[in-house]
GROMACS .gro file of C-alpha atoms in nm:
model
  222
    1ILE     CA    1  22.683  13.474 -10.154
    2LEU     CA    2  22.763  13.398  -9.780
    3ASP     CA    3  22.703  13.081  -9.633
    4SER     CA    4  22.618  13.020  -9.314
    5ILE     CA    5  22.908  13.268  -9.158
    6SER     CA    6  22.914  13.419  -8.778
    7PHE     CA    7  23.215  13.589  -8.625
    8THR     CA    8  23.184  13.781  -8.319
    9ILE     CA    9  23.441  14.111  -8.286
   10ASN     CA   10  23.508  14.252  -7.985
   11PRO     CA   11  23.539  14.648  -7.845
   12TYR     CA   12  23.889  14.812  -7.997
   13GLU     CA   13  23.978  14.538  -8.175
   14LYS     CA   14  24.096  14.541  -8.503
   15VAL     CA   15  23.946  14.278  -8.786
   16ALA     CA   16  24.102  14.219  -9.056
   17ILE     CA   17  23.851  14.015  -9.335
   18ILE     CA   18  24.038  13.899  -9.635
   19GLY     CA   19  24.013  13.679  -9.942
   20THR     CA   20  24.010  13.654 -10.270
   21SER     CA   21  23.720  13.851 -10.559
   22GLY     CA   22  23.410  13.682 -10.488
   23SER     CA   23  23.446  13.518 -10.126
   24GLY     CA   24  23.201  13.776  -9.959
   25LYS     CA   25  23.425  13.998  -9.767
   26SER     CA   26  23.234  14.335  -9.884
   27THR     CA   27  22.888  14.178  -9.846
   28CYS     CA   28  22.983  14.173  -9.537
   29LEU     CA   29  23.066  14.573  -9.444
   30LYS     CA   30  22.784  14.594  -9.661
   31LEU     CA   31  22.527  14.402  -9.403
   32ILE     CA   32  22.668  14.632  -9.132
   33THR     CA   33  22.581  14.859  -9.292
   34GLU     CA   34  22.180  14.795  -9.384
   35LEU     CA   35  22.285  14.823  -9.727
   36TYR     CA   36  22.144  14.488  -9.770
   37SER     CA   37  21.837  14.345  -9.611
   38GLY     CA   38  21.617  14.024  -9.585
   39TYR     CA   39  21.899  13.814  -9.541
   40GLN     CA   40  21.863  13.520  -9.299
   41GLY     CA   41  22.024  13.520  -8.987
   42ASN     CA   42  22.121  13.842  -8.721
   43ILE     CA   43  22.394  14.083  -8.678
   44PHE     CA   44  22.419  14.259  -8.306
   45ILE     CA   45  22.617  14.581  -8.225
   46SER     CA   46  22.663  14.595  -7.882
   47GLY     CA   47  22.384  14.340  -7.814
   48GLU     CA   48  22.149  14.547  -8.000
   49ASN     CA   49  22.001  14.369  -8.342
   50ILE     CA   50  22.065  14.651  -8.645
   51LYS     CA   51  21.692  14.515  -8.737
   52ASN     CA   52  21.603  14.721  -8.439
   53ILE     CA   53  21.836  15.008  -8.515
   54SER     CA   54  21.776  15.331  -8.760
   55ARG     CA   55  22.026  15.369  -9.050
   56LYS     CA   56  22.032  15.722  -8.882
   57ASN     CA   57  22.188  15.611  -8.555
   58ILE     CA   58  22.372  15.339  -8.705
   59SER     CA   59  22.538  15.576  -8.920
   60ASP     CA   60  22.599  15.851  -8.650
   61HIS     CA   61  22.803  15.552  -8.480
   62ILE     CA   62  22.975  15.426  -8.812
   63GLY     CA   63  23.227  15.533  -9.078
   64ILE     CA   64  23.253  15.351  -9.353
   65VAL     CA   65  23.524  15.367  -9.650
   66LEU     CA   66  23.484  15.225  -9.961
   67GLN     CA   67  23.683  15.116 -10.219
   68GLN     CA   68  23.521  15.337 -10.524
   69SER     CA   69  23.505  15.679 -10.327
   70PHE     CA   70  23.244  15.938 -10.451
   71LEU     CA   71  23.274  16.311 -10.408
   72PHE     CA   72  22.931  16.541 -10.416
   73GLN     CA   73  22.940  16.922 -10.586
   74GLY     CA   74  23.068  17.176 -10.322
   75SER     CA   75  23.373  17.256 -10.143
   76ILE     CA   76  23.646  17.027 -10.056
   77ALA     CA   77  23.520  17.125  -9.654
   78GLU     CA   78  23.188  17.007  -9.694
   79ASN     CA   79  23.261  16.718  -9.901
   80ILE     CA   80  23.463  16.631  -9.561
   81ARG     CA   81  23.221  16.733  -9.308
   82TYR     CA   82  22.988  16.544  -9.520
   83GLY     CA   83  22.667  16.733  -9.325
   84GLU     CA   84  22.817  16.783  -8.958
   85LYS     CA   85  22.835  17.149  -8.949
   86ASP     CA   86  23.014  17.173  -8.644
   87ILE     CA   87  23.361  17.051  -8.819
   88SER     CA   88  23.591  17.347  -8.713
   89GLU     CA   89  23.833  17.401  -9.040
   90GLU     CA   90  24.048  17.354  -8.822
   91LYS     CA   91  23.989  17.001  -8.797
   92ILE     CA   92  23.978  16.941  -9.125
   93ILE     CA   93  24.357  17.059  -9.203
   94GLU     CA   94  24.480  16.920  -8.944
   95VAL     CA   95  24.330  16.558  -9.089
   96LEU     CA   96  24.416  16.674  -9.425
   97LYS     CA   97  24.765  16.700  -9.324
   98LYS     CA   98  24.771  16.343  -9.189
   99VAL     CA   99  24.633  16.182  -9.489
  100LYS     CA  100  24.891  16.360  -9.709
  101LEU     CA  101  24.646  16.599  -9.921
  102TYR     CA  102  24.710  16.896  -9.753
  103ASP     CA  103  25.006  17.032  -9.900
  104LYS     CA  104  24.802  17.010 -10.252
  105ILE     CA  105  24.489  17.142 -10.102
  106LYS     CA  106  24.671  17.498 -10.005
  107THR     CA  107  24.834  17.642 -10.281
  108LEU     CA  108  24.457  17.606 -10.394
  109GLN     CA  109  24.273  18.031 -10.392
  110GLU     CA  110  24.026  17.947 -10.098
  111GLY     CA  111  24.271  17.659  -9.967
  112ILE     CA  112  24.029  17.407  -9.821
  113ASN     CA  113  23.713  17.625  -9.958
  114GLU     CA  114  23.784  17.542 -10.309
  115SER     CA  115  23.511  17.430 -10.479
  116ILE     CA  116  23.558  17.039 -10.585
  117GLU     CA  117  23.467  17.148 -10.988
  118GLY     CA  118  23.760  17.198 -11.194
  119ILE     CA  119  24.038  17.008 -10.932
  120ASP     CA  120  24.200  16.747 -11.126
  121PHE     CA  121  24.217  16.478 -10.865
  122SER     CA  122  24.339  16.113 -10.874
  123GLY     CA  123  24.171  15.854 -10.806
  124GLY     CA  124  24.389  15.779 -10.526
  125GLU     CA  125  24.356  16.158 -10.346
  126LYS     CA  126  24.003  16.151 -10.405
  127GLN     CA  127  24.049  15.761 -10.222
  128ARG     CA  128  24.176  16.001  -9.899
  129ILE     CA  129  23.954  16.266  -9.926
  130ALA     CA  130  23.703  15.997  -9.868
  131ILE     CA  131  23.914  15.853  -9.569
  132ALA     CA  132  23.958  16.225  -9.396
  133ARG     CA  133  23.527  16.206  -9.409
  134ALA     CA  134  23.552  15.897  -9.175
  135LEU     CA  135  23.780  16.032  -8.970
  136VAL     CA  136  23.686  16.376  -8.960
  137ARG     CA  137  23.402  16.232  -8.786
  138ASN     CA  138  23.569  16.036  -8.485
  139PRO     CA  139  23.278  15.727  -8.503
  140ASP     CA  140  23.318  15.397  -8.304
  141ILE     CA  141  23.311  15.200  -8.524
  142PHE     CA  142  23.478  15.195  -8.837
  143LEU     CA  143  23.475  15.008  -9.136
  144PHE     CA  144  23.726  15.010  -9.405
  145ASP     CA  145  23.677  14.816  -9.772
  146GLU     CA  146  23.982  14.794  -9.985
  147ILE     CA  147  24.074  15.158  -9.839
  148THR     CA  148  24.425  15.162 -10.036
  149ALA     CA  149  24.380  15.011 -10.368
  150SER     CA  150  24.423  15.349 -10.544
  151LEU     CA  151  24.745  15.465 -10.337
  152ASP     CA  152  25.122  15.364 -10.390
  153ILE     CA  153  25.353  15.141 -10.196
  154THR     CA  154  25.462  15.462  -9.975
  155THR     CA  155  25.129  15.621  -9.940
  156GLU     CA  156  24.994  15.347  -9.842
  157LYS     CA  157  25.224  15.235  -9.562
  158GLU     CA  158  25.210  15.661  -9.414
  159ILE     CA  159  24.821  15.640  -9.453
  160GLN     CA  160  24.839  15.231  -9.269
  161ALA     CA  161  25.056  15.395  -8.978
  162TYR     CA  162  24.812  15.685  -8.938
  163ILE     CA  163  24.468  15.509  -8.910
  164TYR     CA  164  24.631  15.283  -8.675
  165ASP     CA  165  24.762  15.499  -8.460
  166PHE     CA  166  24.378  15.673  -8.504
  167ILE     CA  167  24.189  15.425  -8.413
  168ALA     CA  168  24.370  15.260  -8.139
  169GLU     CA  169  24.069  15.257  -7.901
  170LYS     CA  170  23.793  15.208  -8.202
  171THR     CA  171  23.672  14.900  -8.283
  172ALA     CA  172  23.757  14.819  -8.694
  173ILE     CA  173  23.702  14.581  -8.991
  174PHE     CA  174  23.968  14.627  -9.269
  175VAL     CA  175  23.843  14.422  -9.596
  176THR     CA  176  24.126  14.381  -9.783
  177HIS     CA  177  24.383  14.148  -9.992
  178ARG     CA  178  24.714  14.313  -9.906
  179LEU     CA  179  24.835  14.083  -9.577
  180SER     CA  180  25.033  14.481  -9.484
  181PHE     CA  181  24.683  14.576  -9.331
  182ALA     CA  182  24.539  14.225  -9.213
  183ARG     CA  183  24.854  14.105  -9.050
  184PHE     CA  184  24.879  14.341  -8.800
  185ALA     CA  185  24.528  14.278  -8.744
  186ASP     CA  186  24.396  14.187  -8.350
  187LYS     CA  187  24.246  13.894  -8.508
  188ILE     CA  188  24.210  13.762  -8.908
  189ILE     CA  189  23.918  13.630  -9.132
  190ILE     CA  190  23.963  13.450  -9.384
  191MET     CA  191  23.682  13.355  -9.661
  192LYS     CA  192  23.638  13.172  -9.941
  193LYS     CA  193  23.342  13.138 -10.171
  194GLY     CA  194  23.055  13.277  -9.925
  195LYS     CA  195  23.220  13.050  -9.609
  196ILE     CA  196  23.529  13.161  -9.338
  197ILE     CA  197  23.796  12.878  -9.378
  198GLY     CA  198  23.969  13.015  -9.110
  199ILE     CA  199  23.987  13.277  -8.816
  200GLY     CA  200  24.316  13.385  -8.588
  201SER     CA  201  24.604  13.623  -8.591
  202HIS     CA  202  24.904  13.605  -8.817
  203GLU     CA  203  25.103  13.413  -8.681
  204GLU     CA  204  24.839  13.109  -8.611
  205LEU     CA  205  24.742  13.163  -9.005
  206ILE     CA  206  25.042  13.129  -9.132
  207GLY     CA  207  25.150  12.768  -9.001
  208ASN     CA  208  24.791  12.656  -9.038
  209VAL     CA  209  24.596  12.746  -9.298
  210ASP     CA  210  24.679  12.673  -9.660
  211GLU     CA  211  24.520  12.961  -9.842
  212TYR     CA  212  24.688  13.258  -9.622
  213LYS     CA  213  24.979  13.080  -9.666
  214MET     CA  214  24.929  13.133 -10.058
  215LEU     CA  215  24.836  13.494  -9.991
  216HIS     CA  216  25.142  13.532  -9.798
  217LYS     CA  217  25.378  13.386 -10.075
  218GLU     CA  218  25.237  13.552 -10.370
  219GLU     CA  219  25.243  13.888 -10.162
  220ASN     CA  220  25.620  13.876 -10.048
  221GLU     CA  221  25.654  13.772 -10.452
  222LYS     CA  222  25.529  14.072 -10.604
   0.00000   0.00000   0.00000
């Protein structure tokens, strides 16, 4: 799936990985979180090979939001805490407000303690709960995989602005096909058929990499 790729992400950098479907973008995140094993090569976090780091240690320091969000039986608060019992209700409400979901939840009889079962959440609303779940834990590293694919443009821009503000002093990787997220990143990595074909800022890539120019043109024409 990936062919001899290599890149470095510095502390606090915001990096976007872009490319067409099947280019290997999401595979990079799955390797970082040890969802894949048996690969050739090495991945280091703060100089430590992840093969020598426990999965729990990795999950404690990395917050990940996938394109396909999931909810489990229990209350809304339990879905957001995800086992972190010391997260207060006030913190949960604060984050739900930021992801534009609290106005709906506060109308429920039990509020954030309402059971997920029976609540008619849209795909976009489920995604916002998944985003809140990652943000409320306040990890050192964030991994976002096509997190706004289910959201309308207005909501996407609102959440995008909040996320960038929230992670200002964090390290973050955005896997996306939307340049609205990518163009404000410190570094953009372009992938094609499992290979890296360009690394640089928006300004550097728009003038030098044809695939990036094409993606930029296609998005502007939508």
